Amino acid sequence: SYELTQPPSVSVSPGQTASITCSGNKLGDKYAFWYQQKPGQSPVLVIYQDTKRPSGIPERFSGSNSGNTATLTISGTQAMDEADYYCQAWDISTVVFGGGTKLTVL
Amino acid sequence: QLQLQESGPGLVKPSETLSLTCTVSGDSISSSSYYWGWIRQPPGKGLEWIGSFSYSGSTYYNPSLESRVTISVDTSKNQFSLKVNSVTASDTAVYYCARHLFGLYGSGSYHWFDPWGQGTLVTVS
């Protein structure tokens, strides 16, 4: 079965750039999606189709996908961005989620 | 604005059947443009897709759960439901329903979820 691998945790200082990776076999041949989940809340879509931002998502959120790795980038990270982030893709009629990355803003 | 709301028992005994309902407001569940799906999250762990269906009749299930899961729809109430049979403690989780969107490209397709319901905690004990 297809797997997506994320680092368990990433730390960033306020105002700096945070990068969260998601690795999977030939992931660049698929579309990647990213969700943000704050404690006690439901996941919220922050990036779809590799690079697109839904309405209401700040411009500091961006995405890329090439080769075996998709990356979620948060520029000018703010304290409010501290959350768990999950990548997701579709493979052979199955939804696959990455294990999640806890972003800490120190 | 599309909203989804999960409902159902918060406590289920081992070996029994977990049953949840998702009520959709702001859009018709009969739309052929979407699927509707269930995702769960064990306490302190990551997201696990359970399954999705479309009103047109297509259904997808997580292979690891397929033998125990049924998703059904009640268009008169604009609701869809989840049943998980023979539950164990490992089925304890927050269960979310969500609109499952899709698109086509080349010979493939892409799928994602937006928006999600607020989730409901089901404990098996």
mmCIF file with all atom_site columns, C-alpha atoms in Angstrom:
data_model
loop_
_atom_site.group_PDB
_atom_site.id
_atom_site.type_symbol
_atom_site.label_atom_id
_atom_site.label_alt_id
_atom_site.label_comp_id
_atom_site.label_asym_id
_atom_site.label_entity_id
_atom_site.label_seq_id
_atom_site.pdbx_PDB_ins_code
_atom_site.Cartn_x
_atom_site.Cartn_y
_atom_site.Cartn_z
_atom_site.occupancy
_atom_site.B_iso_or_equiv
_atom_site.pdbx_formal_charge
_atom_site.auth_seq_id
_atom_site.auth_comp_id
_atom_site.auth_asym_id
_atom_site.auth_atom_id
_atom_site.pdbx_PDB_model_num
ATOM 1   C CA . SER A 1 1   ? 0.000   0.000  0.000   1.00 0.00 ? 1   SER A CA 1
ATOM 2   C CA . TYR A 1 2   ? 1.056   3.581  -0.644  1.00 0.00 ? 2   TYR A CA 1
ATOM 3   C CA . GLU A 1 3   ? 2.647   5.493  2.210   1.00 0.00 ? 3   GLU A CA 1
ATOM 4   C CA . LEU A 1 4   ? 3.307   9.156  2.931   1.00 0.00 ? 4   LEU A CA 1
ATOM 5   C CA . THR A 1 5   ? 6.070   10.013 5.396   1.00 0.00 ? 5   THR A CA 1
ATOM 6   C CA . GLN A 1 6   ? 6.284   13.263 7.362   1.00 0.00 ? 6   GLN A CA 1
ATOM 7   C CA . PRO A 1 7   ? 8.733   14.353 10.058  1.00 0.00 ? 7   PRO A CA 1
ATOM 8   C CA . PRO A 1 8   ? 7.056   14.083 13.474  1.00 0.00 ? 8   PRO A CA 1
ATOM 9   C CA . SER A 1 9   ? 8.007   17.594 14.452  1.00 0.00 ? 9   SER A CA 1
ATOM 10  C CA . VAL A 1 10  ? 9.346   20.856 13.066  1.00 0.00 ? 10  VAL A CA 1
ATOM 11  C CA . SER A 1 11  ? 10.320  23.929 15.050  1.00 0.00 ? 11  SER A CA 1
ATOM 12  C CA . VAL A 1 12  ? 10.532  27.500 13.798  1.00 0.00 ? 12  VAL A CA 1
ATOM 13  C CA . SER A 1 13  ? 11.072  30.924 15.294  1.00 0.00 ? 13  SER A CA 1
ATOM 14  C CA . PRO A 1 14  ? 8.366   33.572 14.840  1.00 0.00 ? 14  PRO A CA 1
ATOM 15  C CA . GLY A 1 15  ? 8.806   35.427 11.572  1.00 0.00 ? 15  GLY A CA 1
ATOM 16  C CA . GLN A 1 16  ? 10.963  32.718 10.030  1.00 0.00 ? 16  GLN A CA 1
ATOM 17  C CA . THR A 1 17  ? 10.090  30.223 7.300   1.00 0.00 ? 17  THR A CA 1
ATOM 18  C CA . ALA A 1 18  ? 8.848   26.755 8.189   1.00 0.00 ? 18  ALA A CA 1
ATOM 19  C CA . SER A 1 19  ? 9.060   23.876 5.734   1.00 0.00 ? 19  SER A CA 1
ATOM 20  C CA . ILE A 1 20  ? 7.203   20.611 6.277   1.00 0.00 ? 20  ILE A CA 1
ATOM 21  C CA . THR A 1 21  ? 7.946   17.738 3.932   1.00 0.00 ? 21  THR A CA 1
ATOM 22  C CA . CYS A 1 22  ? 5.850   14.795 2.808   1.00 0.00 ? 22  CYS A CA 1
ATOM 23  C CA . SER A 1 23  ? 7.554   11.917 1.026   1.00 0.00 ? 23  SER A CA 1
ATOM 24  C CA . GLY A 1 24  ? 6.042   9.166  -1.086  1.00 0.00 ? 24  GLY A CA 1
ATOM 25  C CA . ASN A 1 25  ? 7.010   7.098  -4.104  1.00 0.00 ? 25  ASN A CA 1
ATOM 26  C CA . LYS A 1 26  ? 6.614   9.297  -7.185  1.00 0.00 ? 26  LYS A CA 1
ATOM 27  C CA . LEU A 1 27  ? 4.442   11.686 -5.175  1.00 0.00 ? 27  LEU A CA 1
ATOM 28  C CA . GLY A 1 28  ? 5.199   14.359 -7.759  1.00 0.00 ? 28  GLY A CA 1
ATOM 29  C CA . ASP A 1 29  ? 3.118   12.367 -10.249 1.00 0.00 ? 29  ASP A CA 1
ATOM 30  C CA . LYS A 1 30  ? 0.103   12.826 -8.023  1.00 0.00 ? 30  LYS A CA 1
ATOM 31  C CA . TYR A 1 31  ? -1.503  15.856 -6.406  1.00 0.00 ? 31  TYR A CA 1
ATOM 32  C CA . ALA A 1 32  ? -0.742  16.645 -2.751  1.00 0.00 ? 32  ALA A CA 1
ATOM 33  C CA . PHE A 1 33  ? -3.067  18.269 -0.267  1.00 0.00 ? 33  PHE A CA 1
ATOM 34  C CA . TRP A 1 34  ? -2.329  19.785 3.152   1.00 0.00 ? 34  TRP A CA 1
ATOM 35  C CA . TYR A 1 35  ? -4.487  20.175 6.246   1.00 0.00 ? 35  TYR A CA 1
ATOM 36  C CA . GLN A 1 36  ? -3.911  22.196 9.413   1.00 0.00 ? 36  GLN A CA 1
ATOM 37  C CA . GLN A 1 37  ? -5.316  20.903 12.700  1.00 0.00 ? 37  GLN A CA 1
ATOM 38  C CA . LYS A 1 38  ? -5.185  22.933 15.881  1.00 0.00 ? 38  LYS A CA 1
ATOM 39  C CA . PRO A 1 39  ? -5.797  21.268 19.270  1.00 0.00 ? 39  PRO A CA 1
ATOM 40  C CA . GLY A 1 40  ? -9.411  20.283 19.760  1.00 0.00 ? 40  GLY A CA 1
ATOM 41  C CA . GLN A 1 41  ? -10.401 21.384 16.261  1.00 0.00 ? 41  GLN A CA 1
ATOM 42  C CA . SER A 1 42  ? -11.201 19.723 12.971  1.00 0.00 ? 42  SER A CA 1
ATOM 43  C CA . PRO A 1 43  ? -8.667  19.668 10.152  1.00 0.00 ? 43  PRO A CA 1
ATOM 44  C CA . VAL A 1 44  ? -8.765  22.625 7.766   1.00 0.00 ? 44  VAL A CA 1
ATOM 45  C CA . LEU A 1 45  ? -7.586  22.482 4.156   1.00 0.00 ? 45  LEU A CA 1
ATOM 46  C CA . VAL A 1 46  ? -4.712  24.924 3.627   1.00 0.00 ? 46  VAL A CA 1
ATOM 47  C CA . ILE A 1 47  ? -3.270  23.756 0.268   1.00 0.00 ? 47  ILE A CA 1
ATOM 48  C CA . TYR A 1 48  ? -4.930  21.792 -2.534  1.00 0.00 ? 48  TYR A CA 1
ATOM 49  C CA . GLN A 1 49  ? -3.593  20.478 -5.843  1.00 0.00 ? 49  GLN A CA 1
ATOM 50  C CA . ASP A 1 50  ? 0.006   20.988 -4.714  1.00 0.00 ? 50  ASP A CA 1
ATOM 51  C CA . THR A 1 51  ? 0.067   24.779 -4.766  1.00 0.00 ? 51  THR A CA 1
ATOM 52  C CA . LYS A 1 52  ? -3.401  26.303 -4.511  1.00 0.00 ? 52  LYS A CA 1
ATOM 53  C CA . ARG A 1 53  ? -4.727  28.126 -1.440  1.00 0.00 ? 53  ARG A CA 1
ATOM 54  C CA . PRO A 1 54  ? -8.418  27.960 -0.525  1.00 0.00 ? 54  PRO A CA 1
ATOM 55  C CA . SER A 1 55  ? -10.236 31.195 0.070   1.00 0.00 ? 55  SER A CA 1
ATOM 56  C CA . GLY A 1 56  ? -9.393  32.593 3.487   1.00 0.00 ? 56  GLY A CA 1
ATOM 57  C CA . ILE A 1 57  ? -5.990  30.906 3.821   1.00 0.00 ? 57  ILE A CA 1
ATOM 58  C CA . PRO A 1 58  ? -3.213  33.488 4.289   1.00 0.00 ? 58  PRO A CA 1
ATOM 59  C CA . GLU A 1 59  ? -0.709  34.034 1.491   1.00 0.00 ? 59  GLU A CA 1
ATOM 60  C CA . ARG A 1 60  ? 2.132   32.953 3.776   1.00 0.00 ? 60  ARG A CA 1
ATOM 61  C CA . PHE A 1 61  ? 1.041   29.350 3.143   1.00 0.00 ? 61  PHE A CA 1
ATOM 62  C CA . SER A 1 62  ? 2.427   27.837 -0.053  1.00 0.00 ? 62  SER A CA 1
ATOM 63  C CA . GLY A 1 63  ? 3.080   24.388 -1.449  1.00 0.00 ? 63  GLY A CA 1
ATOM 64  C CA . SER A 1 64  ? 5.197   22.538 -3.965  1.00 0.00 ? 64  SER A CA 1
ATOM 65  C CA . ASN A 1 65  ? 5.449   18.962 -5.199  1.00 0.00 ? 65  ASN A CA 1
ATOM 66  C CA . SER A 1 66  ? 8.155   17.343 -7.272  1.00 0.00 ? 66  SER A CA 1
ATOM 67  C CA . GLY A 1 67  ? 9.866   13.995 -7.486  1.00 0.00 ? 67  GLY A CA 1
ATOM 68  C CA . ASN A 1 68  ? 9.128   12.086 -4.317  1.00 0.00 ? 68  ASN A CA 1
ATOM 69  C CA . THR A 1 69  ? 8.485   15.062 -2.030  1.00 0.00 ? 69  THR A CA 1
ATOM 70  C CA . ALA A 1 70  ? 5.743   17.592 -1.438  1.00 0.00 ? 70  ALA A CA 1
ATOM 71  C CA . THR A 1 71  ? 6.528   20.572 0.750   1.00 0.00 ? 71  THR A CA 1
ATOM 72  C CA . LEU A 1 72  ? 4.331   22.919 2.725   1.00 0.00 ? 72  LEU A CA 1
ATOM 73  C CA . THR A 1 73  ? 6.038   26.253 3.334   1.00 0.00 ? 73  THR A CA 1
ATOM 74  C CA . ILE A 1 74  ? 4.909   28.867 5.825   1.00 0.00 ? 74  ILE A CA 1
ATOM 75  C CA . SER A 1 75  ? 6.644   32.197 5.335   1.00 0.00 ? 75  SER A CA 1
ATOM 76  C CA . GLY A 1 76  ? 6.769   34.672 8.184   1.00 0.00 ? 76  GLY A CA 1
ATOM 77  C CA . THR A 1 77  ? 5.440   32.039 10.587  1.00 0.00 ? 77  THR A CA 1
ATOM 78  C CA . GLN A 1 78  ? 3.143   33.339 13.290  1.00 0.00 ? 78  GLN A CA 1
ATOM 79  C CA . ALA A 1 79  ? 2.295   31.927 16.696  1.00 0.00 ? 79  ALA A CA 1
ATOM 80  C CA . MET A 1 80  ? -1.195  31.125 15.386  1.00 0.00 ? 80  MET A CA 1
ATOM 81  C CA . ASP A 1 81  ? 0.342   28.705 12.861  1.00 0.00 ? 81  ASP A CA 1
ATOM 82  C CA . GLU A 1 82  ? 1.375   26.319 15.640  1.00 0.00 ? 82  GLU A CA 1
ATOM 83  C CA . ALA A 1 83  ? -0.585  23.167 14.827  1.00 0.00 ? 83  ALA A CA 1
ATOM 84  C CA . ASP A 1 84  ? -0.421  19.667 13.412  1.00 0.00 ? 84  ASP A CA 1
ATOM 85  C CA . TYR A 1 85  ? -0.127  19.462 9.630   1.00 0.00 ? 85  TYR A CA 1
ATOM 86  C CA . TYR A 1 86  ? -1.126  16.467 7.521   1.00 0.00 ? 86  TYR A CA 1
ATOM 87  C CA . CYS A 1 87  ? -0.405  15.769 3.875   1.00 0.00 ? 87  CYS A CA 1
ATOM 88  C CA . GLN A 1 88  ? -2.774  13.652 1.803   1.00 0.00 ? 88  GLN A CA 1
ATOM 89  C CA . ALA A 1 89  ? -2.830  12.044 -1.632  1.00 0.00 ? 89  ALA A CA 1
ATOM 90  C CA . TRP A 1 90  ? -4.902  9.565  -3.646  1.00 0.00 ? 90  TRP A CA 1
ATOM 91  C CA . ASP A 1 91  ? -3.509  6.263  -4.824  1.00 0.00 ? 91  ASP A CA 1
ATOM 92  C CA . ILE A 1 92  ? -5.352  3.435  -6.540  1.00 0.00 ? 92  ILE A CA 1
ATOM 93  C CA . SER A 1 93  ? -8.805  4.256  -5.198  1.00 0.00 ? 93  SER A CA 1
ATOM 94  C CA . THR A 1 94  ? -7.504  4.960  -1.708  1.00 0.00 ? 94  THR A CA 1
ATOM 95  C CA . VAL A 1 95  ? -7.084  8.139  0.321   1.00 0.00 ? 95  VAL A CA 1
ATOM 96  C CA . VAL A 1 96  ? -3.697  8.214  2.031   1.00 0.00 ? 96  VAL A CA 1
ATOM 97  C CA . PHE A 1 97  ? -2.708  10.557 4.865   1.00 0.00 ? 97  PHE A CA 1
ATOM 98  C CA . GLY A 1 98  ? 0.768   11.231 6.127   1.00 0.00 ? 98  GLY A CA 1
ATOM 99  C CA . GLY A 1 99  ? 1.433   10.635 9.800   1.00 0.00 ? 99  GLY A CA 1
ATOM 100 C CA . GLY A 1 100 ? 1.341   14.335 10.618  1.00 0.00 ? 100 GLY A CA 1
ATOM 101 C CA . THR A 1 101 ? 3.901   16.941 11.663  1.00 0.00 ? 101 THR A CA 1
ATOM 102 C CA . LYS A 1 102 ? 3.658   19.012 14.812  1.00 0.00 ? 102 LYS A CA 1
ATOM 103 C CA . LEU A 1 103 ? 4.802   22.550 14.061  1.00 0.00 ? 103 LEU A CA 1
ATOM 104 C CA . THR A 1 104 ? 6.109   24.385 17.093  1.00 0.00 ? 104 THR A CA 1
ATOM 105 C CA . VAL A 1 105 ? 6.644   28.136 16.941  1.00 0.00 ? 105 VAL A CA 1
ATOM 106 C CA . LEU A 1 106 ? 9.275   28.904 19.540  1.00 0.00 ? 106 LEU A CA 1
ATOM 107 C CA . GLN B 2 1   ? -22.353 27.761 3.571   1.00 0.00 ? 1   GLN B CA 1
ATOM 108 C CA . LEU B 2 2   ? -21.851 24.004 3.651   1.00 0.00 ? 2   LEU B CA 1
ATOM 109 C CA . GLN B 2 3   ? -21.816 22.501 7.141   1.00 0.00 ? 3   GLN B CA 1
ATOM 110 C CA . LEU B 2 4   ? -21.562 18.921 8.353   1.00 0.00 ? 4   LEU B CA 1
ATOM 111 C CA . GLN B 2 5   ? -22.464 17.623 11.802  1.00 0.00 ? 5   GLN B CA 1
ATOM 112 C CA . GLU B 2 6   ? -21.746 14.172 13.200  1.00 0.00 ? 6   GLU B CA 1
ATOM 113 C CA . SER B 2 7   ? -24.038 12.535 15.732  1.00 0.00 ? 7   SER B CA 1
ATOM 114 C CA . GLY B 2 8   ? -24.341 9.213  17.501  1.00 0.00 ? 8   GLY B CA 1
ATOM 115 C CA . PRO B 2 9   ? -23.519 7.317  20.699  1.00 0.00 ? 9   PRO B CA 1
ATOM 116 C CA . GLY B 2 10  ? -20.301 8.298  22.416  1.00 0.00 ? 10  GLY B CA 1
ATOM 117 C CA . LEU B 2 11  ? -19.833 4.885  24.011  1.00 0.00 ? 11  LEU B CA 1
ATOM 118 C CA . VAL B 2 12  ? -20.012 1.482  22.345  1.00 0.00 ? 12  VAL B CA 1
ATOM 119 C CA . LYS B 2 13  ? -19.320 -1.924 23.856  1.00 0.00 ? 13  LYS B CA 1
ATOM 120 C CA . PRO B 2 14  ? -16.677 -4.232 22.384  1.00 0.00 ? 14  PRO B CA 1
ATOM 121 C CA . SER B 2 15  ? -17.958 -6.574 19.667  1.00 0.00 ? 15  SER B CA 1
ATOM 122 C CA . GLU B 2 16  ? -20.991 -4.366 19.016  1.00 0.00 ? 16  GLU B CA 1
ATOM 123 C CA . THR B 2 17  ? -21.704 -2.038 16.063  1.00 0.00 ? 17  THR B CA 1
ATOM 124 C CA . LEU B 2 18  ? -20.681 1.612  15.993  1.00 0.00 ? 18  LEU B CA 1
ATOM 125 C CA . SER B 2 19  ? -23.277 3.781  14.229  1.00 0.00 ? 19  SER B CA 1
ATOM 126 C CA . LEU B 2 20  ? -22.868 7.440  13.340  1.00 0.00 ? 20  LEU B CA 1
ATOM 127 C CA . THR B 2 21  ? -24.815 9.899  11.221  1.00 0.00 ? 21  THR B CA 1
ATOM 128 C CA . CYS B 2 22  ? -23.606 12.987 9.381   1.00 0.00 ? 22  CYS B CA 1
ATOM 129 C CA . THR B 2 23  ? -26.184 15.696 8.704   1.00 0.00 ? 23  THR B CA 1
ATOM 130 C CA . VAL B 2 24  ? -25.365 17.967 5.774   1.00 0.00 ? 24  VAL B CA 1
ATOM 131 C CA . SER B 2 25  ? -26.704 21.519 5.486   1.00 0.00 ? 25  SER B CA 1
ATOM 132 C CA . GLY B 2 26  ? -26.087 24.091 2.811   1.00 0.00 ? 26  GLY B CA 1
ATOM 133 C CA . ASP B 2 27  ? -25.853 21.621 -0.085  1.00 0.00 ? 27  ASP B CA 1
ATOM 134 C CA . SER B 2 28  ? -27.631 18.572 -1.370  1.00 0.00 ? 28  SER B CA 1
ATOM 135 C CA . ILE B 2 29  ? -26.148 15.195 -0.631  1.00 0.00 ? 29  ILE B CA 1
ATOM 136 C CA . SER B 2 30  ? -27.611 14.092 -3.954  1.00 0.00 ? 30  SER B CA 1
ATOM 137 C CA . SER B 2 31  ? -25.160 16.240 -5.891  1.00 0.00 ? 31  SER B CA 1
ATOM 138 C CA . SER B 2 32  ? -23.177 14.188 -8.362  1.00 0.00 ? 32  SER B CA 1
ATOM 139 C CA . SER B 2 33  ? -20.294 16.625 -8.101  1.00 0.00 ? 33  SER B CA 1
ATOM 140 C CA . TYR B 2 34  ? -19.034 15.288 -4.786  1.00 0.00 ? 34  TYR B CA 1
ATOM 141 C CA . TYR B 2 35  ? -18.406 12.291 -2.688  1.00 0.00 ? 35  TYR B CA 1
ATOM 142 C CA . TRP B 2 36  ? -19.043 12.274 1.056   1.00 0.00 ? 36  TRP B CA 1
ATOM 143 C CA . GLY B 2 37  ? -16.611 10.619 3.418   1.00 0.00 ? 37  GLY B CA 1
ATOM 144 C CA . TRP B 2 38  ? -15.682 9.463  6.891   1.00 0.00 ? 38  TRP B CA 1
ATOM 145 C CA . ILE B 2 39  ? -12.275 9.900  8.527   1.00 0.00 ? 39  ILE B CA 1
ATOM 146 C CA . ARG B 2 40  ? -11.239 8.999  12.064  1.00 0.00 ? 40  ARG B CA 1
ATOM 147 C CA . GLN B 2 41  ? -8.476  9.993  14.456  1.00 0.00 ? 41  GLN B CA 1
ATOM 148 C CA . PRO B 2 42  ? -7.534  7.889  17.503  1.00 0.00 ? 42  PRO B CA 1
ATOM 149 C CA . PRO B 2 43  ? -6.653  9.998  20.553  1.00 0.00 ? 43  PRO B CA 1
ATOM 150 C CA . GLY B 2 44  ? -3.230  11.563 20.094  1.00 0.00 ? 44  GLY B CA 1
ATOM 151 C CA . LYS B 2 45  ? -2.720  9.952  16.692  1.00 0.00 ? 45  LYS B CA 1
ATOM 152 C CA . GLY B 2 46  ? -3.046  10.786 13.021  1.00 0.00 ? 46  GLY B CA 1
ATOM 153 C CA . LEU B 2 47  ? -5.882  10.760 10.512  1.00 0.00 ? 47  LEU B CA 1
ATOM 154 C CA . GLU B 2 48  ? -7.217  7.540  8.990   1.00 0.00 ? 48  GLU B CA 1
ATOM 155 C CA . TRP B 2 49  ? -9.618  7.534  6.050   1.00 0.00 ? 49  TRP B CA 1
ATOM 156 C CA . ILE B 2 50  ? -12.511 5.099  6.499   1.00 0.00 ? 50  ILE B CA 1
ATOM 157 C CA . GLY B 2 51  ? -14.474 5.364  3.275   1.00 0.00 ? 51  GLY B CA 1
ATOM 158 C CA . SER B 2 52  ? -16.418 7.571  0.891   1.00 0.00 ? 52  SER B CA 1
ATOM 159 C CA . PHE B 2 53  ? -19.456 7.302  -1.366  1.00 0.00 ? 53  PHE B CA 1
ATOM 160 C CA . SER B 2 54  ? -21.169 9.253  -4.091  1.00 0.00 ? 54  SER B CA 1
ATOM 161 C CA . TYR B 2 55  ? -24.889 9.503  -4.701  1.00 0.00 ? 55  TYR B CA 1
ATOM 162 C CA . SER B 2 56  ? -24.292 8.100  -8.162  1.00 0.00 ? 56  SER B CA 1
ATOM 163 C CA . GLY B 2 57  ? -23.375 4.826  -6.505  1.00 0.00 ? 57  GLY B CA 1
ATOM 164 C CA . SER B 2 58  ? -19.594 4.762  -6.356  1.00 0.00 ? 58  SER B CA 1
ATOM 165 C CA . THR B 2 59  ? -18.139 3.731  -3.015  1.00 0.00 ? 59  THR B CA 1
ATOM 166 C CA . TYR B 2 60  ? -14.544 3.554  -1.850  1.00 0.00 ? 60  TYR B CA 1
ATOM 167 C CA . TYR B 2 61  ? -13.375 1.950  1.397   1.00 0.00 ? 61  TYR B CA 1
ATOM 168 C CA . ASN B 2 62  ? -10.061 1.767  3.195   1.00 0.00 ? 62  ASN B CA 1
ATOM 169 C CA . PRO B 2 63  ? -8.936  -1.815 2.483   1.00 0.00 ? 63  PRO B CA 1
ATOM 170 C CA . SER B 2 64  ? -7.934  -2.259 6.120   1.00 0.00 ? 64  SER B CA 1
ATOM 171 C CA . LEU B 2 65  ? -11.482 -1.548 7.300   1.00 0.00 ? 65  LEU B CA 1
ATOM 172 C CA . GLU B 2 66  ? -13.619 -2.604 4.347   1.00 0.00 ? 66  GLU B CA 1
ATOM 173 C CA . SER B 2 67  ? -14.760 -5.899 5.828   1.00 0.00 ? 67  SER B CA 1
ATOM 174 C CA . ARG B 2 68  ? -16.325 -4.171 8.841   1.00 0.00 ? 68  ARG B CA 1
ATOM 175 C CA . VAL B 2 69  ? -17.599 -0.880 7.382   1.00 0.00 ? 69  VAL B CA 1
ATOM 176 C CA . THR B 2 70  ? -20.819 0.170  5.671   1.00 0.00 ? 70  THR B CA 1
ATOM 177 C CA . ILE B 2 71  ? -21.670 3.672  4.472   1.00 0.00 ? 71  ILE B CA 1
ATOM 178 C CA . SER B 2 72  ? -25.262 4.466  3.537   1.00 0.00 ? 72  SER B CA 1
ATOM 179 C CA . VAL B 2 73  ? -27.314 7.519  2.608   1.00 0.00 ? 73  VAL B CA 1
ATOM 180 C CA . ASP B 2 74  ? -30.733 8.954  3.482   1.00 0.00 ? 74  ASP B CA 1
ATOM 181 C CA . THR B 2 75  ? -31.467 11.613 0.898   1.00 0.00 ? 75  THR B CA 1
ATOM 182 C CA . SER B 2 76  ? -34.812 12.523 2.498   1.00 0.00 ? 76  SER B CA 1
ATOM 183 C CA . LYS B 2 77  ? -32.932 13.775 5.546   1.00 0.00 ? 77  LYS B CA 1
ATOM 184 C CA . ASN B 2 78  ? -29.789 14.899 3.670   1.00 0.00 ? 78  ASN B CA 1
ATOM 185 C CA . GLN B 2 79  ? -27.764 12.550 5.867   1.00 0.00 ? 79  GLN B CA 1
ATOM 186 C CA . PHE B 2 80  ? -25.267 9.785  5.421   1.00 0.00 ? 80  PHE B CA 1
ATOM 187 C CA . SER B 2 81  ? -24.288 7.160  7.932   1.00 0.00 ? 81  SER B CA 1
ATOM 188 C CA . LEU B 2 82  ? -21.397 4.977  9.022   1.00 0.00 ? 82  LEU B CA 1
ATOM 189 C CA . LYS B 2 83  ? -21.540 1.536  10.587  1.00 0.00 ? 83  LYS B CA 1
ATOM 190 C CA . VAL B 2 84  ? -18.486 -0.281 11.891  1.00 0.00 ? 84  VAL B CA 1
ATOM 191 C CA . ASN B 2 85  ? -19.060 -3.867 13.010  1.00 0.00 ? 85  ASN B CA 1
ATOM 192 C CA . SER B 2 86  ? -17.328 -5.893 15.697  1.00 0.00 ? 86  SER B CA 1
ATOM 193 C CA . VAL B 2 87  ? -15.597 -2.936 17.298  1.00 0.00 ? 87  VAL B CA 1
ATOM 194 C CA . THR B 2 88  ? -12.639 -3.185 19.625  1.00 0.00 ? 88  THR B CA 1
ATOM 195 C CA . ALA B 2 89  ? -10.756 -0.653 21.730  1.00 0.00 ? 89  ALA B CA 1
ATOM 196 C CA . SER B 2 90  ? -8.658  0.203  18.671  1.00 0.00 ? 90  SER B CA 1
ATOM 197 C CA . ASP B 2 91  ? -11.772 1.720  17.081  1.00 0.00 ? 91  ASP B CA 1
ATOM 198 C CA . THR B 2 92  ? -11.845 4.401  19.790  1.00 0.00 ? 92  THR B CA 1
ATOM 199 C CA . ALA B 2 93  ? -11.393 7.667  17.936  1.00 0.00 ? 93  ALA B CA 1
ATOM 200 C CA . VAL B 2 94  ? -12.826 11.020 16.958  1.00 0.00 ? 94  VAL B CA 1
ATOM 201 C CA . TYR B 2 95  ? -14.897 10.367 13.849  1.00 0.00 ? 95  TYR B CA 1
ATOM 202 C CA . TYR B 2 96  ? -15.211 13.104 11.246  1.00 0.00 ? 96  TYR B CA 1
ATOM 203 C CA . CYS B 2 97  ? -17.458 13.388 8.221   1.00 0.00 ? 97  CYS B CA 1
ATOM 204 C CA . ALA B 2 98  ? -16.418 15.582 5.319   1.00 0.00 ? 98  ALA B CA 1
ATOM 205 C CA . ARG B 2 99  ? -17.248 16.525 1.766   1.00 0.00 ? 99  ARG B CA 1
ATOM 206 C CA . HIS B 2 100 ? -14.972 14.539 -0.522  1.00 0.00 ? 100 HIS B CA 1
ATOM 207 C CA . LEU B 2 101 ? -14.093 16.450 -3.678  1.00 0.00 ? 101 LEU B CA 1
ATOM 208 C CA . PHE B 2 102 ? -12.384 15.087 -6.752  1.00 0.00 ? 102 PHE B CA 1
ATOM 209 C CA . GLY B 2 103 ? -10.957 16.115 -10.070 1.00 0.00 ? 103 GLY B CA 1
ATOM 210 C CA . LEU B 2 104 ? -9.648  14.387 -13.168 1.00 0.00 ? 104 LEU B CA 1
ATOM 211 C CA . TYR B 2 105 ? -6.353  14.791 -14.980 1.00 0.00 ? 105 TYR B CA 1
ATOM 212 C CA . GLY B 2 106 ? -4.813  12.715 -17.733 1.00 0.00 ? 106 GLY B CA 1
ATOM 213 C CA . SER B 2 107 ? -5.567  9.126  -16.844 1.00 0.00 ? 107 SER B CA 1
ATOM 214 C CA . GLY B 2 108 ? -5.818  9.807  -13.137 1.00 0.00 ? 108 GLY B CA 1
ATOM 215 C CA . SER B 2 109 ? -7.845  11.571 -10.492 1.00 0.00 ? 109 SER B CA 1
ATOM 216 C CA . TYR B 2 110 ? -7.225  13.541 -7.351  1.00 0.00 ? 110 TYR B CA 1
ATOM 217 C CA . HIS B 2 111 ? -9.305  13.658 -4.194  1.00 0.00 ? 111 HIS B CA 1
ATOM 218 C CA . TRP B 2 112 ? -9.463  15.765 -1.085  1.00 0.00 ? 112 TRP B CA 1
ATOM 219 C CA . PHE B 2 113 ? -11.732 16.778 1.822   1.00 0.00 ? 113 PHE B CA 1
ATOM 220 C CA . ASP B 2 114 ? -13.293 20.170 2.480   1.00 0.00 ? 114 ASP B CA 1
ATOM 221 C CA . PRO B 2 115 ? -14.977 21.085 4.745   1.00 0.00 ? 115 PRO B CA 1
ATOM 222 C CA . TRP B 2 116 ? -14.940 18.743 7.733   1.00 0.00 ? 116 TRP B CA 1
ATOM 223 C CA . GLY B 2 117 ? -17.482 18.327 10.498  1.00 0.00 ? 117 GLY B CA 1
ATOM 224 C CA . GLN B 2 118 ? -16.534 19.138 14.067  1.00 0.00 ? 118 GLN B CA 1
ATOM 225 C CA . GLY B 2 119 ? -16.022 15.468 14.905  1.00 0.00 ? 119 GLY B CA 1
ATOM 226 C CA . THR B 2 120 ? -17.476 13.201 17.542  1.00 0.00 ? 120 THR B CA 1
ATOM 227 C CA . LEU B 2 121 ? -15.573 11.046 20.013  1.00 0.00 ? 121 LEU B CA 1
ATOM 228 C CA . VAL B 2 122 ? -16.561 7.394  20.138  1.00 0.00 ? 122 VAL B CA 1
ATOM 229 C CA . THR B 2 123 ? -15.127 5.281  22.920  1.00 0.00 ? 123 THR B CA 1
ATOM 230 C CA . VAL B 2 124 ? -15.232 1.498  22.768  1.00 0.00 ? 124 VAL B CA 1
ATOM 231 C CA . SER B 2 125 ? -15.348 0.127  26.307  1.00 0.00 ? 125 SER B CA 1
#
